[in-house]
Short mmCIF file of C-alpha atoms (C1' of nucleotides) in Angstrom, two decimals:
data_model
loop_
_atom_site.label_atom_id
_atom_site.label_comp_id
_atom_site.label_asym_id
_atom_site.label_seq_id
_atom_site.Cartn_x
_atom_site.Cartn_y
_atom_site.Cartn_z
CA MET A 268 0.00 0.00 0.00
CA ASP A 269 1.47 3.37 -0.92
CA LEU A 270 2.00 6.16 1.53
CA ASP A 271 -0.88 8.34 0.40
CA ALA A 272 -3.32 5.50 0.88
CA ARG A 273 -1.75 4.87 4.29
CA ARG A 274 -2.32 8.49 5.22
CA ILE A 275 -5.94 8.42 4.21
CA GLU A 276 -6.42 5.20 6.10
CA ALA A 277 -4.81 6.66 9.20
CA TYR A 278 -6.90 9.82 8.95
CA PHE A 279 -10.24 8.07 8.63
CA ALA A 280 -9.33 5.60 11.35
CA PHE A 281 -8.46 8.54 13.56
CA MET A 282 -11.76 10.32 12.95
CA GLU A 283 -13.85 7.22 13.38
CA ALA A 284 -12.03 6.07 16.50
CA GLY A 285 -12.57 9.57 17.84
CA SER A 286 -16.34 9.45 17.25
CA LEU A 287 -16.63 6.02 18.82
CA LEU A 288 -14.53 6.91 21.83
CA GLN A 289 -16.66 10.01 22.30
CA LEU A 290 -19.78 7.89 22.45
CA LEU A 291 -18.15 5.56 24.94
CA VAL A 292 -16.91 8.18 27.37
CA ASP A 293 -19.94 10.45 26.96
CA ASP A 294 -21.95 7.61 28.28
CA GLN A 295 -19.61 6.89 31.13
CA VAL A 296 -19.40 10.43 32.49
CA ARG A 297 -23.17 10.77 32.16
CA ARG A 298 -23.88 7.58 34.07
CA ASP A 299 -21.23 7.94 36.76
CA GLY A 300 -21.25 11.68 37.26
CA ASN A 301 -24.31 13.13 35.57
CA LEU A 302 -21.94 15.23 33.46
CA SER A 303 -21.77 15.93 29.75
CA TYR A 304 -18.35 15.39 28.22
CA PRO A 305 -17.69 19.11 27.72
CA GLN A 306 -18.47 19.61 31.40
CA PHE A 307 -16.16 16.78 32.38
CA VAL A 308 -13.35 18.30 30.35
CA LEU A 309 -13.81 21.70 31.97
CA LEU A 310 -13.76 20.19 35.45
CA ALA A 311 -10.67 18.17 34.63
CA ARG A 312 -8.86 21.25 33.34
CA LEU A 313 -9.69 23.24 36.42
CA ALA A 314 -8.67 20.39 38.72
CA ASP A 315 -5.32 20.34 36.99
CA ALA A 316 -4.72 24.08 37.19
CA PRO A 317 -2.79 25.68 40.09
CA ASP A 318 -5.22 26.23 42.96
CA GLY A 319 -8.00 24.82 40.81
CA ARG A 320 -8.54 28.22 39.23
CA MET A 321 -8.43 29.70 35.75
CA ARG A 322 -9.52 32.89 34.07
CA MET A 323 -12.58 32.38 31.88
CA THR A 324 -10.81 33.46 28.70
CA ASP A 325 -7.90 31.11 29.29
CA LEU A 326 -10.29 28.28 30.03
CA ALA A 327 -12.20 28.97 26.81
CA ASP A 328 -9.01 29.00 24.75
CA SER A 329 -7.67 25.85 26.36
CA ALA A 330 -10.91 23.95 25.90
CA VAL A 331 -11.52 25.04 22.30
CA HIS A 332 -14.68 26.89 23.17
CA SER A 333 -16.15 30.17 22.14
CA ARG A 334 -16.58 32.44 25.12
CA SER A 335 -20.32 32.30 24.91
CA GLY A 336 -20.15 28.53 24.81
CA LEU A 337 -18.01 28.55 27.91
CA SER A 338 -20.36 30.95 29.69
CA TYR A 339 -23.18 28.52 28.98
CA GLN A 340 -21.30 25.52 30.36
CA ALA A 341 -19.97 27.51 33.29
CA ARG A 342 -23.49 28.50 34.25
CA LEU A 343 -24.57 24.85 34.26
CA LEU A 344 -21.54 23.82 36.32
CA GLU A 345 -22.06 26.69 38.73
CA ASP A 346 -25.77 25.92 39.14
CA ALA A 347 -24.74 22.36 39.99
CA GLY A 348 -22.29 23.69 42.59
CA LEU A 349 -19.26 22.20 40.87
CA ILE A 350 -17.47 25.44 40.12
CA GLN A 351 -17.64 28.96 41.43
CA ARG A 352 -17.04 32.18 39.54
CA THR A 353 -15.57 35.21 41.28
CA PRO A 354 -14.19 38.52 40.04
CA SER A 355 -10.45 38.35 39.41
CA PRO A 356 -8.31 40.19 41.95
CA HIS A 357 -6.15 42.32 39.66
CA ASP A 358 -8.47 42.98 36.74
CA ASP A 359 -12.07 43.82 37.38
CA ARG A 360 -13.03 42.83 33.85
CA SER A 361 -11.96 39.27 34.39
CA VAL A 362 -13.70 36.38 36.09
CA THR A 363 -11.90 33.47 37.70
CA ALA A 364 -13.53 30.07 37.67
CA ALA A 365 -12.59 27.72 40.52
CA ILE A 366 -13.49 24.09 41.02
CA THR A 367 -15.36 23.52 44.30
CA ASP A 368 -14.98 20.65 46.75
CA ALA A 369 -18.16 19.18 45.31
CA GLY A 370 -16.59 19.45 41.86
CA ARG A 371 -13.52 17.57 43.03
CA ASP A 372 -15.73 14.96 44.63
CA ILE A 373 -17.59 14.34 41.40
CA LEU A 374 -14.34 14.13 39.47
CA ALA A 375 -12.95 11.64 41.97
CA ARG A 376 -16.07 9.60 41.56
CA VAL A 377 -15.99 9.65 37.76
CA MET A 378 -12.26 9.30 37.04
CA PRO A 379 -11.66 5.64 37.89
CA GLY A 380 -14.48 4.42 35.67
CA HIS A 381 -13.40 6.87 33.02
CA LEU A 382 -9.89 5.54 32.87
CA ASP A 383 -11.27 2.02 32.92
CA ALA A 384 -13.45 2.72 29.91
CA VAL A 385 -10.54 4.26 28.03
CA ARG A 386 -8.34 1.34 28.97
CA GLN A 387 -10.89 -1.14 27.70
CA GLY A 388 -11.80 0.70 24.53
CA PHE A 389 -8.45 2.10 23.60
CA PHE A 390 -5.37 0.71 25.32
CA SER A 391 -6.38 -2.91 25.57
CA VAL A 392 -5.32 -3.47 21.95
CA LEU A 393 -1.97 -1.66 22.25
CA ASP A 394 1.35 -2.78 23.68
CA ASP A 395 3.61 -0.51 25.74
CA SER A 396 5.72 0.66 22.83
CA GLN A 397 2.61 1.54 20.84
CA VAL A 398 1.27 3.59 23.75
CA GLU A 399 4.57 5.39 23.94
CA ALA A 400 4.55 6.08 20.20
CA LEU A 401 0.97 7.34 20.33
CA ALA A 402 1.72 9.70 23.19
CA VAL A 403 4.59 11.18 21.18
CA THR A 404 2.89 11.46 17.81
CA LEU A 405 -0.50 12.65 19.04
CA SER A 406 1.05 15.31 21.24
CA ALA A 407 2.96 16.59 18.22
CA VAL A 408 -0.22 16.61 16.14
CA ARG A 409 -2.14 18.40 18.87
CA ASP A 410 0.53 21.08 19.16
CA ARG A 411 0.62 21.52 15.41
CA LEU A 412 -3.16 21.88 15.26
CA ARG A 413 -3.12 24.44 18.05
CA THR A 414 -1.00 26.66 15.85
CA LEU A 415 -3.35 26.23 12.90
CA VAL A 416 -6.78 26.47 14.51
CA PRO A 417 -7.47 29.94 15.85
CA SER A 418 -8.32 30.14 19.53
CA ALA A 419 -11.61 31.58 20.71
CA THR A 420 -9.91 34.89 21.41
CA GLN A 421 -8.33 34.99 17.96
CA ARG A 422 -11.60 34.15 16.23
CA ARG A 423 -13.23 36.96 18.13
CA ARG A 424 -10.63 39.53 17.18
CA LYS A 425 -11.04 38.56 13.56
CA ALA A 426 -14.82 38.87 13.75
CA ALA A 427 -14.54 42.29 15.38
CA GLY A 428 -13.04 43.53 12.16
CA GLY A 429 -9.29 42.88 12.08
CA MET B 27 7.27 9.00 33.15
CA ASP B 28 5.40 5.84 34.09
CA LEU B 29 3.10 3.98 31.76
CA ASP B 30 -0.16 5.09 33.35
CA ALA B 31 0.81 8.71 32.98
CA ARG B 32 1.81 7.98 29.39
CA ARG B 33 -1.61 6.52 28.76
CA ILE B 34 -3.43 9.49 30.18
CA GLU B 35 -1.23 11.79 28.15
CA ALA B 36 -1.93 9.83 24.98
CA TYR B 37 -5.66 9.79 25.66
CA PHE B 38 -6.01 13.51 26.27
CA ALA B 39 -3.78 14.31 23.32
CA PHE B 40 -6.00 12.09 21.20
CA MET B 41 -9.21 13.78 22.30
CA GLU B 42 -7.86 17.28 21.93
CA ALA B 43 -6.28 16.60 18.56
CA GLY B 44 -9.63 15.18 17.51
CA SER B 45 -11.52 18.32 18.53
CA LEU B 46 -9.03 20.58 16.79
CA LEU B 47 -8.96 18.53 13.61
CA GLN B 48 -12.76 18.57 13.59
CA LEU B 49 -12.74 22.37 13.68
CA LEU B 50 -10.20 22.48 10.88
CA VAL B 51 -11.97 20.13 8.49
CA ASP B 52 -15.47 21.35 9.38
CA ASP B 53 -14.39 24.70 8.15
CA GLN B 54 -12.81 23.34 5.00
CA VAL B 55 -15.80 21.29 3.84
CA ARG B 56 -18.12 24.19 4.63
CA ARG B 57 -16.09 26.68 2.65
CA ASP B 58 -15.22 24.47 -0.31
CA GLY B 59 -18.39 22.42 -0.64
CA ASN B 60 -21.08 24.02 1.51
CA LEU B 61 -21.27 20.75 3.44
CA SER B 62 -21.34 19.97 7.14
CA TYR B 63 -18.84 17.36 8.24
CA PRO B 64 -21.50 14.70 8.86
CA GLN B 65 -22.74 15.29 5.33
CA PHE B 66 -19.23 15.04 3.93
CA VAL B 67 -18.70 11.73 5.71
CA LEU B 68 -21.93 10.30 4.33
CA LEU B 69 -21.05 11.34 0.79
CA ALA B 70 -17.57 9.89 1.13
CA ARG B 71 -18.96 6.56 2.36
CA LEU B 72 -21.39 6.33 -0.50
CA ALA B 73 -18.76 7.25 -3.05
CA ASP B 74 -16.64 4.40 -1.71
CA ALA B 75 -19.41 1.81 -1.79
CA PRO B 76 -19.96 -0.47 -4.79
CA ASP B 77 -22.08 1.39 -7.34
CA GLY B 78 -22.23 4.34 -4.95
CA ARG B 79 -25.17 2.76 -3.14
CA MET B 80 -25.93 1.61 0.39
CA ARG B 81 -28.97 0.59 2.34
CA MET B 82 -30.02 3.25 4.86
CA THR B 83 -29.57 0.99 7.88
CA ASP B 84 -26.08 -0.04 6.83
CA LEU B 85 -25.19 3.56 6.22
CA ALA B 86 -26.46 4.51 9.66
CA ASP B 87 -24.48 1.77 11.35
CA SER B 88 -21.32 2.55 9.43
CA ALA B 89 -21.52 6.25 10.16
CA VAL B 90 -22.35 5.90 13.86
CA HIS B 91 -25.73 7.52 13.45
CA SER B 92 -29.14 6.81 14.82
CA ARG B 93 -31.57 6.08 12.03
CA SER B 94 -33.52 9.23 12.64
CA GLY B 95 -30.30 11.20 12.53
CA LEU B 96 -29.48 9.62 9.21
CA SER B 97 -32.95 10.33 7.83
CA TYR B 98 -32.44 13.97 8.73
CA GLN B 99 -29.08 14.21 7.00
CA ALA B 100 -30.31 12.18 4.03
CA ARG B 101 -33.17 14.58 3.53
CA LEU B 102 -30.77 17.52 3.47
CA LEU B 103 -28.48 15.77 1.01
CA GLU B 104 -31.39 14.73 -1.17
CA ASP B 105 -32.86 18.23 -1.17
CA ALA B 106 -29.46 19.46 -2.34
CA GLY B 107 -29.47 16.86 -5.11
CA LEU B 108 -26.36 15.10 -3.84
CA ILE B 109 -27.94 11.73 -3.13
CA GLN B 110 -31.10 9.98 -4.22
CA ARG B 111 -33.19 7.51 -2.24
CA THR B 112 -35.04 4.71 -3.99
CA PRO B 113 -36.87 1.61 -2.72
CA SER B 114 -34.57 -1.40 -2.55
CA PRO B 115 -35.14 -4.01 -5.24
CA HIS B 116 -35.44 -7.16 -3.12
CA ASP B 117 -36.96 -5.83 0.08
CA ASP B 118 -39.72 -3.30 -0.05
CA ARG B 119 -39.08 -2.21 3.50
CA SER B 120 -35.60 -1.01 2.64
CA VAL B 121 -34.39 2.17 1.00
CA THR B 122 -31.18 2.45 -0.95
CA ALA B 123 -29.29 5.71 -0.92
CA ALA B 124 -27.16 6.47 -3.96
CA ILE B 125 -24.73 9.31 -4.56
CA THR B 126 -25.65 11.36 -7.63
CA ASP B 127 -23.35 12.83 -10.26
CA ALA B 128 -23.76 16.17 -8.55
CA GLY B 129 -22.72 14.51 -5.29
CA ARG B 130 -19.58 13.12 -6.90
CA ASP B 131 -18.83 16.52 -8.37
CA ILE B 132 -19.01 18.18 -4.98
CA LEU B 133 -16.82 15.50 -3.47
CA ALA B 134 -14.27 15.90 -6.25
CA ARG B 135 -14.28 19.62 -5.60
CA VAL B 136 -13.84 19.24 -1.83
CA MET B 137 -11.43 16.33 -1.55
CA PRO B 138 -8.16 17.93 -2.70
CA GLY B 139 -8.46 20.80 -0.23
CA HIS B 140 -9.58 18.37 2.41
CA LEU B 141 -6.54 16.17 2.06
CA ASP B 142 -4.40 19.29 1.97
CA ALA B 143 -5.83 20.50 5.25
CA VAL B 144 -5.28 17.11 6.85
CA ARG B 145 -1.77 16.97 5.49
CA GLN B 146 -0.96 20.39 6.90
CA GLY B 147 -2.63 19.90 10.26
CA PHE B 148 -1.83 16.28 10.86
CA PHE B 149 0.81 14.61 8.71
CA SER B 150 3.22 17.49 8.38
CA VAL B 151 4.67 16.70 11.80
CA LEU B 152 4.98 12.94 11.21
CA ASP B 153 7.56 10.90 9.34
CA ASP B 154 6.69 7.90 7.18
CA SER B 155 7.21 5.30 9.88
CA GLN B 156 5.01 7.27 12.27
CA VAL B 157 2.24 7.42 9.68
CA GLU B 158 2.55 3.69 9.21
CA ALA B 159 2.40 3.08 12.96
CA LEU B 160 -0.63 5.36 13.33
CA ALA B 161 -2.51 3.59 10.57
CA VAL B 162 -1.91 0.26 12.30
CA THR B 163 -2.69 1.31 15.86
CA LEU B 164 -5.66 3.52 15.11
CA SER B 165 -7.28 0.90 12.93
CA ALA B 166 -6.94 -1.59 15.76
CA VAL B 167 -8.45 0.90 18.20
CA ARG B 168 -11.31 1.66 15.85
CA ASP B 169 -12.09 -2.03 15.41
CA ARG B 170 -11.97 -2.58 19.13
CA LEU B 171 -14.33 0.35 19.75
CA ARG B 172 -16.74 -0.95 17.14
CA THR B 173 -17.16 -4.09 19.20
CA LEU B 174 -17.75 -2.08 22.37
CA VAL B 175 -20.02 0.70 21.17
CA PRO B 176 -23.43 -0.58 20.10
CA SER B 177 -24.44 0.24 16.55
CA ALA B 178 -27.58 2.23 15.81
CA THR B 179 -29.45 -0.98 15.10
CA GLN B 180 -28.29 -2.56 18.35
CA ARG B 181 -29.22 0.50 20.38
CA ARG B 182 -32.65 0.41 18.81
CA ARG B 183 -33.21 -3.26 19.62
CA LYS B 184 -32.25 -2.60 23.18
CA ALA B 185 -34.64 0.35 23.45
CA ALA B 186 -37.48 -1.72 21.99
CA GLY B 187 -37.13 -4.03 24.94
CA GLY B 188 -34.86 -6.91 23.83
"C1'" DT C 21 -10.09 52.02 21.91
"C1'" DA C 22 -9.38 47.32 23.22
"C1'" DT C 23 -10.54 43.54 26.25
"C1'" DT C 24 -13.57 40.66 29.37
"C1'" DG C 25 -17.65 38.34 30.11
"C1'" DT C 26 -22.70 37.58 29.56
"C1'" DT C 27 -26.96 37.18 27.17
"C1'" DA C 28 -30.38 36.99 23.34
"C1'" DT C 29 -30.98 34.52 19.50
"C1'" DA C 30 -30.72 31.16 16.03
"C1'" DC C 31 -29.09 27.03 14.06
"C1'" DT C 32 -27.24 22.25 13.66
"C1'" DC C 33 -27.12 17.87 15.22
"C1'" DT C 34 -28.80 13.95 17.59
"C1'" DA C 35 -31.92 10.97 19.94
"C1'" DT C 36 -36.43 8.80 21.69
"C1'" DA C 37 -40.87 7.52 20.79
"C1'" DA C 38 -44.71 6.89 17.84
"C1'" DC C 39 -46.09 5.54 13.42
"C1'" DT C 40 -46.49 3.11 8.82
"C1'" DA C 41 -45.39 -0.58 5.98
"C1'" DT C 42 -43.31 -4.84 4.73
"C1'" DA C 43 -40.94 -9.61 5.90
"C1'" DT D 23 -43.37 -10.60 15.60
"C1'" DA D 24 -39.41 -8.43 13.87
"C1'" DT D 25 -37.31 -5.19 10.78
"C1'" DA D 26 -36.91 -0.74 7.78
"C1'" DG D 27 -37.57 3.91 7.48
"C1'" DT D 28 -39.75 8.46 8.55
"C1'" DT D 29 -41.44 12.11 11.34
"C1'" DA D 30 -42.73 14.84 15.45
"C1'" DT D 31 -40.66 16.50 19.17
"C1'" DA D 32 -37.38 17.84 22.39
"C1'" DG D 33 -32.88 18.83 24.16
"C1'" DA D 34 -27.89 19.81 24.12
"C1'" DG D 35 -24.23 22.38 22.31
"C1'" DT D 36 -22.20 26.05 19.80
"C1'" DA D 37 -21.70 30.40 17.55
"C1'" DT D 38 -22.56 35.41 16.18
"C1'" DA D 39 -23.83 39.76 17.47
"C1'" DA D 40 -25.13 43.10 20.74
"C1'" DC D 41 -24.35 44.65 25.20
"C1'" DA D 42 -22.27 46.46 29.71
"C1'" DA D 43 -18.25 47.23 32.27
"C1'" DT D 44 -13.42 47.95 32.93
"C1'" DA D 45 -8.42 48.73 31.19
#
DNA sequence: TATTGTTATACTCTATAACTATA
DNA sequence: TATAGTTATAGAGTATAACAATA
């Protein structure tokens, strides 16, 4: 098989595996934590951030969201008591989102089953060297795509008339 | 870095790369062919099938759609003249969807730019052996996920009370 | 003037359930 | 009875544009 055909094969396999894995983990976070996947991702990002806090704009950019989309999800998470939004200390325009104890509890409840599902659906067919190779190549692809796909902030600047 | 951490890294890189690549190609098929990505996928599947035809149920299963979701997309594609639905010859319950000449034209117009976008966003950071490895591992993952995630038909049977 | 965040609004996608028709 | 497909309906997610407030 020539290289071009290999590329197309890899690309479609990637997209389809992505759709299927989405369905799998969507289901898991819904069942085990009553969360949508976008909500799970936001919680996981916050939990990983220093102090469990991030500025709304940075969170939107990091999660590939428009700001309005993030505001929508943040409202749902805040109504559920899983995050809290407060004015930022040094810039009164900004809002800082922080994961709450309840948010961390939910995440702790969901994570084990989540990793189990991913292990079963994804890693069970790979050996250690393949996992290593995937971590390397997919990180490179992700970084490359970040440079190509405009962030929420960049899209907004463009729309404003730049 | 231990293997578990490597796995988590690979998983999140995979999901984020998937989201970003979606944004990139969504945009491309919209601009170049006035298609949504789900519509592009359906056209590409049909174009690849023998005679450019597939039964609706098989198309739904292969594209990870519910049947109603497929009916919706099929109506849009048919209204645009890109596919045509006709009763199946040997089973009057079934409907066969076929890509039209106009559908093939659109696909021919979109594909080069599509592969270009994927090349730039995805393959430009990979060497030949990495592409080869990705094709192998991602195909295995996709096949594994297909066994785990119920198809549209299976989900329907379950809902009916099987 | 530029940036931050929210909201009003509209649109796309998807699914469940109910329905018709055929095997 | 089981399967194929459609439609009515509803809900989630996202984006654009308009807005208010602060830098």
